[in-house]
Every structure is written in C-alpha cells, then in structure tokens.
XYZ file of C-alpha atoms in Angstrom:
440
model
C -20.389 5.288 -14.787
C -20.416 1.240 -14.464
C -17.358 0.345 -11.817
C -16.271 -1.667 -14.314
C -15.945 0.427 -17.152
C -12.858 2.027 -18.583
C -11.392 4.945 -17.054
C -11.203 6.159 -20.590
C -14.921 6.665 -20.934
C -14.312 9.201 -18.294
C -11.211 10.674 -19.608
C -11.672 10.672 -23.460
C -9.729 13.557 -24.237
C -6.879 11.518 -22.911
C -7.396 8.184 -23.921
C -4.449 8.728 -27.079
C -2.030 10.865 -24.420
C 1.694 9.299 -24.824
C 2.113 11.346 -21.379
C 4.081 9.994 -18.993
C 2.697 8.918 -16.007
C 5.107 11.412 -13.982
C 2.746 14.143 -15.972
C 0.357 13.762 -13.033
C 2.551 14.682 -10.549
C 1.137 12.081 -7.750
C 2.891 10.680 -4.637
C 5.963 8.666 -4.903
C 3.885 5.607 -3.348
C 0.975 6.307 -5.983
C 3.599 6.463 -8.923
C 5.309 3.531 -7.505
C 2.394 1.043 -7.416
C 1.272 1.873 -11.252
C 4.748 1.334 -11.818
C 5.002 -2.031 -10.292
C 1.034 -3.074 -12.086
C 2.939 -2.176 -15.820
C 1.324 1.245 -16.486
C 3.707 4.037 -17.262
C 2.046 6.630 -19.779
C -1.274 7.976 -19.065
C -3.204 6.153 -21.763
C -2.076 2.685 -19.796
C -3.875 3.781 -16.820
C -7.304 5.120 -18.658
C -7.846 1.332 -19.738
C -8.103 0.403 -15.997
C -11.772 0.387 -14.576
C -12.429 1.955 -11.368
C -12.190 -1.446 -9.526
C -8.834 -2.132 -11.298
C -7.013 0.922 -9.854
C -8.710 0.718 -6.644
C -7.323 -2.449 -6.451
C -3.957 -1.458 -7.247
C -3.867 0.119 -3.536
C -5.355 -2.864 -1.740
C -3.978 -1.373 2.010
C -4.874 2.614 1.607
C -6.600 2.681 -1.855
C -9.291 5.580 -1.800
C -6.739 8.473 -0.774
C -4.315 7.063 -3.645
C -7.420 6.579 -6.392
C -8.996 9.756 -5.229
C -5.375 11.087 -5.885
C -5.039 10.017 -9.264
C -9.100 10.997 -10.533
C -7.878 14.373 -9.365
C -4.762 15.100 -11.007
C -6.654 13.600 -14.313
C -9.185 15.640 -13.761
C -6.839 18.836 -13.733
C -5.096 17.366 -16.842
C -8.317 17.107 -18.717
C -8.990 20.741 -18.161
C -7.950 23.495 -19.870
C -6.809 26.223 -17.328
C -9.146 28.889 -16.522
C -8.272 32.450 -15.416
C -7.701 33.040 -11.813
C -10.689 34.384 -10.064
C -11.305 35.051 -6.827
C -12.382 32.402 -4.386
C -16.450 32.136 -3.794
C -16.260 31.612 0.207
C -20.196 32.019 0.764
C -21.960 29.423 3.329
C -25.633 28.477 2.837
C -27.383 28.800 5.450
C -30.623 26.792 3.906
C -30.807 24.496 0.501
C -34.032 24.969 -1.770
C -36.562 22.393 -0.668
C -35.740 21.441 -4.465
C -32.012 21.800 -4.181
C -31.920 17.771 -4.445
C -33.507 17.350 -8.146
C -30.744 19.672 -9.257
C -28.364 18.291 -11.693
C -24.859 18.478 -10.911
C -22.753 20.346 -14.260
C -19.749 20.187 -12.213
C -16.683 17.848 -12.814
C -17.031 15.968 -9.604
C -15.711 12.550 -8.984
C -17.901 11.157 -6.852
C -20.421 11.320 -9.998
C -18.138 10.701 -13.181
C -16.613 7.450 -11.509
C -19.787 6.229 -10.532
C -19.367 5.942 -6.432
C -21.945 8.769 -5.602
C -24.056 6.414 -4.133
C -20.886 4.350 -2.320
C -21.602 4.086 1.732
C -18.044 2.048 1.779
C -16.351 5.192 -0.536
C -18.189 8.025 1.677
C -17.407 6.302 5.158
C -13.238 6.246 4.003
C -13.375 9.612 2.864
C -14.860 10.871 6.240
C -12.799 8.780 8.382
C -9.842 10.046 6.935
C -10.514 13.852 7.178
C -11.655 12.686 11.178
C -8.541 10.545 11.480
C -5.698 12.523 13.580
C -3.112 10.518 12.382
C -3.903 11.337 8.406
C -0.455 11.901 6.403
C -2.872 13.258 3.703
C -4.207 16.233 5.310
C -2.076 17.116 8.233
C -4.809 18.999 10.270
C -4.488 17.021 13.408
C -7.883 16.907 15.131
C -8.947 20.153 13.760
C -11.670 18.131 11.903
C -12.663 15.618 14.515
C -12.796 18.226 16.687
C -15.660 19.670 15.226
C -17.564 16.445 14.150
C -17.560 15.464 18.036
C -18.860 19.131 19.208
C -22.109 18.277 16.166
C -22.489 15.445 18.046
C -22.817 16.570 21.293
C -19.597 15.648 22.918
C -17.729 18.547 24.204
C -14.759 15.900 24.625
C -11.327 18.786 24.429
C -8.962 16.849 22.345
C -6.431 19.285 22.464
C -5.479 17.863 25.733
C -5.174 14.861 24.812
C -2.712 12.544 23.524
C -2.481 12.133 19.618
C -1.768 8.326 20.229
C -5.000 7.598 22.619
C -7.477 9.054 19.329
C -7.940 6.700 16.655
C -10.503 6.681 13.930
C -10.656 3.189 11.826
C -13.127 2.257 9.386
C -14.626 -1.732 8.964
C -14.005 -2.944 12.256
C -14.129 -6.589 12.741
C -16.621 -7.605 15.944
C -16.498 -10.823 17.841
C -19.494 -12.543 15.421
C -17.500 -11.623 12.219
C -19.336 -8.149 11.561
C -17.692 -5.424 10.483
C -18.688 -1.758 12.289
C -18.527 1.062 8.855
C -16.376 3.664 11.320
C -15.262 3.873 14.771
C -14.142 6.857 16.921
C -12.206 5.869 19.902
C -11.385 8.813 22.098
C -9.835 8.800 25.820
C -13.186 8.656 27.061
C -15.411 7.292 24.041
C -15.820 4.158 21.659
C -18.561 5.732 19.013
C -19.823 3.364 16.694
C -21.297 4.132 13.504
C -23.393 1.945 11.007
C -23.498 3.983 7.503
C -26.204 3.008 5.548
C -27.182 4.579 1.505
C -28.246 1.709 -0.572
C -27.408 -1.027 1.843
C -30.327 -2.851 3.611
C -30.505 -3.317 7.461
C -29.375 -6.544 8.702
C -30.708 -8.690 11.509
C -30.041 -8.025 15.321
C -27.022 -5.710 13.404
C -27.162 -2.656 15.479
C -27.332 -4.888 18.705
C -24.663 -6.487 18.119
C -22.405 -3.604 17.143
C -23.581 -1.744 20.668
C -22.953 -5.245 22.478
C -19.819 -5.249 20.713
C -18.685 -1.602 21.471
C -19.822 -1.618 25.327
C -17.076 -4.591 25.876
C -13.966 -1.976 24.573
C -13.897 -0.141 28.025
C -15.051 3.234 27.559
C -18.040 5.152 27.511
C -20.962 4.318 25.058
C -23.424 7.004 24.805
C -25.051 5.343 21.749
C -24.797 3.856 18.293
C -24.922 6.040 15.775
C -26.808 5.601 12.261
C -26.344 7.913 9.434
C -27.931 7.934 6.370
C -29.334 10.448 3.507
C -32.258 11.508 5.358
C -32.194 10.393 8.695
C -34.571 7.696 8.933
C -34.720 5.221 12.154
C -33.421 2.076 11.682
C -35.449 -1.456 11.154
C -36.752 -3.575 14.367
C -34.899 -5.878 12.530
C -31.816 -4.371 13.064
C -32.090 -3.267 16.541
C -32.513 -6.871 17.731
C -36.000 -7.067 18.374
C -35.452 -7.619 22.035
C -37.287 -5.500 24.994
C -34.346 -3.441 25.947
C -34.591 -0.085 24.479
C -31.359 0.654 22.016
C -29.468 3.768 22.467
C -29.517 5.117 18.752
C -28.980 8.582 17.517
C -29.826 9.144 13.786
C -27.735 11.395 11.253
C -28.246 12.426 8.453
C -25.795 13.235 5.309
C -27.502 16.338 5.117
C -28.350 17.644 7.880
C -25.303 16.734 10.122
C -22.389 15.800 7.686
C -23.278 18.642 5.110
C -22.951 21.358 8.218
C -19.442 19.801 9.276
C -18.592 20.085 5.915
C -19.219 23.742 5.734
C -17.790 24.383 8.681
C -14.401 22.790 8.226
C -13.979 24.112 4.779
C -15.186 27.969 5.600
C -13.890 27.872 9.882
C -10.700 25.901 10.151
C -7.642 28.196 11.323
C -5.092 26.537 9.466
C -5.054 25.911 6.029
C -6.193 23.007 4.346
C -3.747 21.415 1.942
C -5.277 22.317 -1.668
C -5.663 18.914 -2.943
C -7.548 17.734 0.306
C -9.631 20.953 0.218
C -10.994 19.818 -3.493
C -11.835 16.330 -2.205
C -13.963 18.189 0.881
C -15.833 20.110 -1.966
C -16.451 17.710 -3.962
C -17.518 15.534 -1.241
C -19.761 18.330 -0.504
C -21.369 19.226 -3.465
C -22.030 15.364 -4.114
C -23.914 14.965 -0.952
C -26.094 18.608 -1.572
C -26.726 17.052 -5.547
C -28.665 14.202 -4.368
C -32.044 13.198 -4.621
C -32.951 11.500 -0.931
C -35.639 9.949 -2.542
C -33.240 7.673 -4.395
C -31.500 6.346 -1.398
C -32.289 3.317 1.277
C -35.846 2.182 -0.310
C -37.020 -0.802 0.416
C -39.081 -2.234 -1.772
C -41.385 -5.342 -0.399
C -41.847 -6.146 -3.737
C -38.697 -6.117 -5.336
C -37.783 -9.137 -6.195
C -33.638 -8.657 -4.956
C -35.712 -7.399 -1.679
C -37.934 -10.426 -0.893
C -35.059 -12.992 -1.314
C -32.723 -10.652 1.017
C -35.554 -10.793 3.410
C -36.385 -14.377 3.063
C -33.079 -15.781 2.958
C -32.033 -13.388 6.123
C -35.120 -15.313 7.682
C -34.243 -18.807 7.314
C -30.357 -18.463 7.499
C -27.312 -16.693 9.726
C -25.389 -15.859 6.820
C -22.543 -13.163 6.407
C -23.236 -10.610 3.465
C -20.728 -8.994 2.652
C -22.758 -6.719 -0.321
C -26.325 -5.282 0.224
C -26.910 -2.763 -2.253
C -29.781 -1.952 -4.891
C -28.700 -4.070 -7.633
C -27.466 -7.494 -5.435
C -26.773 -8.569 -2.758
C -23.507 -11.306 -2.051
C -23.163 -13.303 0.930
C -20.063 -15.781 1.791
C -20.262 -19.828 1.902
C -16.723 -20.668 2.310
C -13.469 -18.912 3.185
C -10.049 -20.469 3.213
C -6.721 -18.932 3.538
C -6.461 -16.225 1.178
C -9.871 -17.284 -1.341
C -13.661 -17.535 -0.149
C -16.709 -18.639 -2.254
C -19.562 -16.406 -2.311
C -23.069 -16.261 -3.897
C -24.223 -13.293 -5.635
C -27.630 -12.596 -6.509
C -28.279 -9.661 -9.211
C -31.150 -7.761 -10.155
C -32.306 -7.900 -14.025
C -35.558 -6.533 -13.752
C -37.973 -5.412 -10.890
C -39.273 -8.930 -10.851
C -36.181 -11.200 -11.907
C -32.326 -11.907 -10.684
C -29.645 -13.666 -11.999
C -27.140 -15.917 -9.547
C -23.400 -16.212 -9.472
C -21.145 -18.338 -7.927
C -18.047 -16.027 -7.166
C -14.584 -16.098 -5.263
C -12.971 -13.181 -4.101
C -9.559 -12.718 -2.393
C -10.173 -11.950 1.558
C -7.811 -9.409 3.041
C -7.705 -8.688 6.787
C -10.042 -6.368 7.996
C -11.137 -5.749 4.891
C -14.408 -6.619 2.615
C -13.533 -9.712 -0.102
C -12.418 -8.265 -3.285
C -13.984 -10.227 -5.959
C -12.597 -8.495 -8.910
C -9.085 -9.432 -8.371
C -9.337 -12.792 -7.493
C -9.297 -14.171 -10.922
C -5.225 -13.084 -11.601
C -4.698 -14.445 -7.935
C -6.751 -17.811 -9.067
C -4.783 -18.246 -12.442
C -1.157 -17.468 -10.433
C -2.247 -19.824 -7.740
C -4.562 -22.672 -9.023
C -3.776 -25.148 -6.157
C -5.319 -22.752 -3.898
C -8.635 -22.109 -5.680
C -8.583 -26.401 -5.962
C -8.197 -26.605 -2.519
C -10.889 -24.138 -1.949
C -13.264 -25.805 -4.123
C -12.916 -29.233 -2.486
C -13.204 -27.870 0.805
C -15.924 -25.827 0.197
C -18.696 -28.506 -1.667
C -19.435 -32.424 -0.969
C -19.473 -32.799 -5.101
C -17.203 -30.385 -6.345
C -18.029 -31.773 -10.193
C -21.426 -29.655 -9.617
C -19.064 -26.239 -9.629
C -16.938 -25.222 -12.445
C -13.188 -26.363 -11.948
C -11.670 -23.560 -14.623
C -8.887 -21.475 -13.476
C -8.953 -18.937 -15.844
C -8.998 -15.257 -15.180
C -12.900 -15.045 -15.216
C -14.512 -15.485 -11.450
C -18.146 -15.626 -12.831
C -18.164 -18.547 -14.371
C -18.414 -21.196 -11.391
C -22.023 -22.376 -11.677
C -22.200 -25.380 -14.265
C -24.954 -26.555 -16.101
C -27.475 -24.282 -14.543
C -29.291 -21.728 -16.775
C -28.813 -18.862 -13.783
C -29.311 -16.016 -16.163
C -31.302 -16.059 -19.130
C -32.690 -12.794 -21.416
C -35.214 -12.123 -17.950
C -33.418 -13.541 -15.319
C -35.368 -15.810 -13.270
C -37.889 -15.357 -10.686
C -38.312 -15.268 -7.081
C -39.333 -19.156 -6.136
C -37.198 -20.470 -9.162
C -34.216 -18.345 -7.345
C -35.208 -19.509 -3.961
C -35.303 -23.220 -4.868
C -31.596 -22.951 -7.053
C -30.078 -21.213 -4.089
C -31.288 -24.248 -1.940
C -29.942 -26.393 -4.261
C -26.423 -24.485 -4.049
C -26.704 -24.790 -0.035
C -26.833 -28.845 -0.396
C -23.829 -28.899 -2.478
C -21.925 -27.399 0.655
C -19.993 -29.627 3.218
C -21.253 -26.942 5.677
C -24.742 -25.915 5.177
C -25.410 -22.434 6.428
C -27.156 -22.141 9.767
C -30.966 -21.615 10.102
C -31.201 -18.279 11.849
C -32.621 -19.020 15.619
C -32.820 -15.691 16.202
C-alpha cells in the first residue's frame, strides 16, 4: 500500500463503522492523542494515511501505530474457533521459501512498510530495549541477541540503568547511527541497510564516532537482507582495515526471532507476541533479490552517486524510489530537495520542507499544517535559506510540494539524468550557502 493512502483501503469493511474509537480498546495515551487530532469513531481514523497517524505520535509513534493496525486488524476479523497453538521451529526455509506469497493478514505488508529499514530497526530496538513499558521482559530479549552475536556479556548482573538501547543516534558530523546497544562494557553500533544506499566514509565515521563513548568496540555491525559487505565507499576508503561484522535479516535476526518467541521463560504479553510474528513471517516472505540493488544505471542511482561525488551533503532519505537531502534548517523548518524516480531512466525534483524534531529524521508530511499555523516561520526560512527567494514559491498553504516555481520539474516522463544534474545546480546557486564540494 502507498504511505500515503487511506487507511480505509486497508480496512474497507470498516470504512462506514459509527464505532467508537474506545471499540479498539488501545492505551489511554493512544486514545488520548486521536482524541486531541479530532478523530473519535473508527471511520475518522480509516481516512488517515499511514504517515498521518504515524505522525500523530511524533515522540514514540511505531509502538502506538503498530497498536492501533492491530486492534483494527482484530476488528476486521471475524472470530475463529480456538485451536490449539502451532509452536513448531524450522530448522531450514526452502531455498524457494522467499518467492512465497504471504496470504496472511500481516501489517508489515498491508500498510506498505515491509521494505522500511527505519520501521524494522524501531521494532527491534524496542523488543532489545530493557527499559520497554510495552513488553515488560527486561533483558530477556537482549540477552539473547548479544549471545548471537558473540558476546557472552551476563546482563543479569548488571544494572537495568547502565543498558540502554536507542535508535537514530546523532554523531558529532550530524549522522545519525540506525541502533545502538550500550552495555556496561560495550557501545555496538549498527548501520541497517534494505533499500537504502551506502553513504560515503559512513561506516568510518560511525566506528570513529562510537570508539570516543568509552567502552569497548569490537566492531560495527551491518545488517541487511542477505548479508552482503558493505561499499569501499562506505568504509572510508582509507588503509586501515574496518572492524565490520555482517548480519543478515535472515540468517541472524530470523533465528533470534525464533528463539525468543519458542525459548523465553516468561510469557510474552499477547499483543507484543503478534507483533514478533508478524515481524517474523514478514522477514521469512521476502524475496532478497528485491532488496539493496544497486543499479549503475538507474537513473535515481547515477545522480545519488554523482551528486555524493561532488558534494558533502546530508540525506536524510535513500531509498529505491528517491532520494532527499537537506539545504537549509532553521529552528523548527528545513528545506530539502527531493529527487523521485518516474521511470528507470527519468526523475522528477521537489523542493520540500519538513518539520525537524530532535534526534529524529525531518518529517515532511506534516510540515504543511505547521507552515499554514506558523507562516512567519516558513518566511523566515525561505529568506534565510536562498539569495533570491522570488525563484522559490512563497505560498503557505497546506501543500509542501509546491516550492519550485516556474520550472517544468516533472512532466508525463520526468526528466533525465544531465537535464536533472544541471536544474539541481541551478537550485544550489539560488542558496546563500552553497553545499560543500566533498574533499574526501
């Protein structure tokens, strides 16, 4: 499902429910925060798009949307007849387990984030994280994730308050690490990659980063689909050797799975135990051929790689369809560009904003409201941001796509990769700051 289509095109059945939003049963702080965005019957909430009700929850957002898809999802099902519970492990997938299609309800596939790295990494930080209030299980979890690993690190004798587990951590340079384990002894770093690309010198500077906390560094880990070593590029390209250790989803994540669901003494709260399936069956439904390909000559690749080249700039977005890198940030509003794919060989541009929170990515689909509420802000922005501000759109209305003015950045083909290269140097001389050439 498109992110930004209706939750209704998920939920049909409910689409015309008068229900009451209590009908769900969810957290007081879930039921709270629809309550305070307007929505109070069920049929409100299905006309929200996935990045709507994400945003709803701006501080802890995927436990209180994952929440919410769930208790839909058991109100959009009939009940079936209790049966006992199928407890098998597999020991070994079919080599052709992966081209399997999934027939399960599962939301990681109906709300279109099976392919999420950012969704993935939250959800496995927060079954690792001791200090959960959503599962309760201590460091039953991480317990078992740092034996897979290697580290035979006994948490049970240590403190609760010297473990913590934190996802997008913000580095000196303005990088943010995907996950973090920080144990009495070890700072773990991990760099999750599915559809993203590998930036440059990335992986060095997360290790660089991580070796400055204090502790011990063994290595930096990199986890993706199937495993695969990471780029030259990323490692730095300089002649001292990079401690990496590859995981997979599959082979290492899959196996912790299992093992937590089918070898945990206590018991897992129910509602977390259906999020660990799901997670589950979502990683054993995928094809591995679909994830982290680069393409040298995909058009969205070429101008990642060329642009990565000639310029230090922060991207924020890497993914298969565009890529979105930052020009400007300002109080609570930044200015970023955003370069879509159309076809194999063509890409649209954008000029976007998107609100900045701390430690967190931009959110550009809720910085239109925060534009219209606050205009002097986004004018303060804009003026600060370009030499000619006439050449960007001035409008404050609730649309944040609409910045670029006068250029013909999309057409029925998109454009191509030199008439893309050439607009987005054009953008760069608008800006009081130009970004700087890459040295490196």
């Amino acid at each position: 499902m498109n992110e930004e289509a209706k939750l209704a095109a998920v939920f049909p059945m409910l689409a015309e429910s008068n229900l009451p939003i209590e009908t769900l049963d969810l957290e007081v702080a879930s039921r709270n925060s629809l309550r305070r965005s307007g929505i109070h019957t069920v049929a409100q909430l299905l006309q929200l798009t996935h990045t709507e009700l994400m945003g709803l929850f701006p501080n802890r957002n995927l436990p209180f949307y994952s929440e919410i898809i769930y208790r839909l999802t058991c109100l959009a099902q009939p009940p079936k007849p209790a049966k006992t519970e199928d407890t098998c492990t597999v020991e070994r997938l079919p080599d052709n387990f992966g081209e399997r299609k999934m027939n399960t309800f599962n939301i990681f596939q109906v709300a279109g984030i099976w392919k999420s790295e950012e969704i993935h990494t939250r959800v496995i930080a927060e079954l690792l994280n001791p200090h959960s209030q959503f599962h309760n299980m201590g460091t039953a979890f991480l317990q078992k994730f740092l034996v897979g690993l290697g580290l035979n690190e006994d948490l049970s004798k240590a403190k609760i308050e010297d473990i913590e587990v934190k996802t997008e951590v913000s580095t000196d340079n303005d990088r943010r690490i995907d996950m973090v384990i920080s144990t009495p002894n070890y700072y773990l770093p991990f760099e999750v990659k599915i559809w993203a690309k590998d930036q440059r010198s990335q992986l060095h500077d997360y290790y660089d980063y991580a070796k400055n906390q204090g502790k011990a560094v063994p290595c930096i880990y990199y986890l993706t689909p199937d495993g695969h070593d990471p780029s030259g590029w990323s490692l730095g390209g300089t002649d001292d050797e990079l401690p990496v250790v590859t995981l997979s989803f599959q082979k290492d994540i899959l196996p912790w799975l299992n093992d937590c669901i089918t070898n945990t003494d206590q018991p897992i709260p129910t509602d977390v135990l259906e999020i660990m399936k799901q997670l589950r069956d979502n990683i054993r439904g995928q094809r591995l051929t679909c994830f982290s390909q680069w393409d040298p000559n995909d058009t969205l690749d070429k101008i990642y790689s060329e642009l990565s080249q000639r310029y230090n700039l922060s991207w924020t977005e890497c993914t298969d369809r565009y890529i979105t890198c930052t020009l400007h940030k300002e109080n609570n509003l930044e200015f970023a560009l955003r370069v879509k794919k159309e076809t194999k060989d063509s890409v649209s541009l954008y000029l976007i904003c998107g609100i900045t929170m701390e430690h967190e990515k931009p959110n550009y689909a809720l910085a239109g409201p925060y534009i219209y509420d606050y205009p002097q802000e986004y004018k303060d922005l804009l003026s600060n941001t370009f030499s000619n501000p006439e050449n960007v759109s001035g409008s404050t209305s609730k649309s944040t796509w609409n910045r670029l003015e006068g250029i013909d950045h999309k057409n029925q083909d998109g454009i191509g990769l030199e008439a893309c290269l050439e607009k987005i140097e054009e953008i760069f001389s608008w800006l009081k700051d130009t970004p700087k050439k890459n040295c490196r």
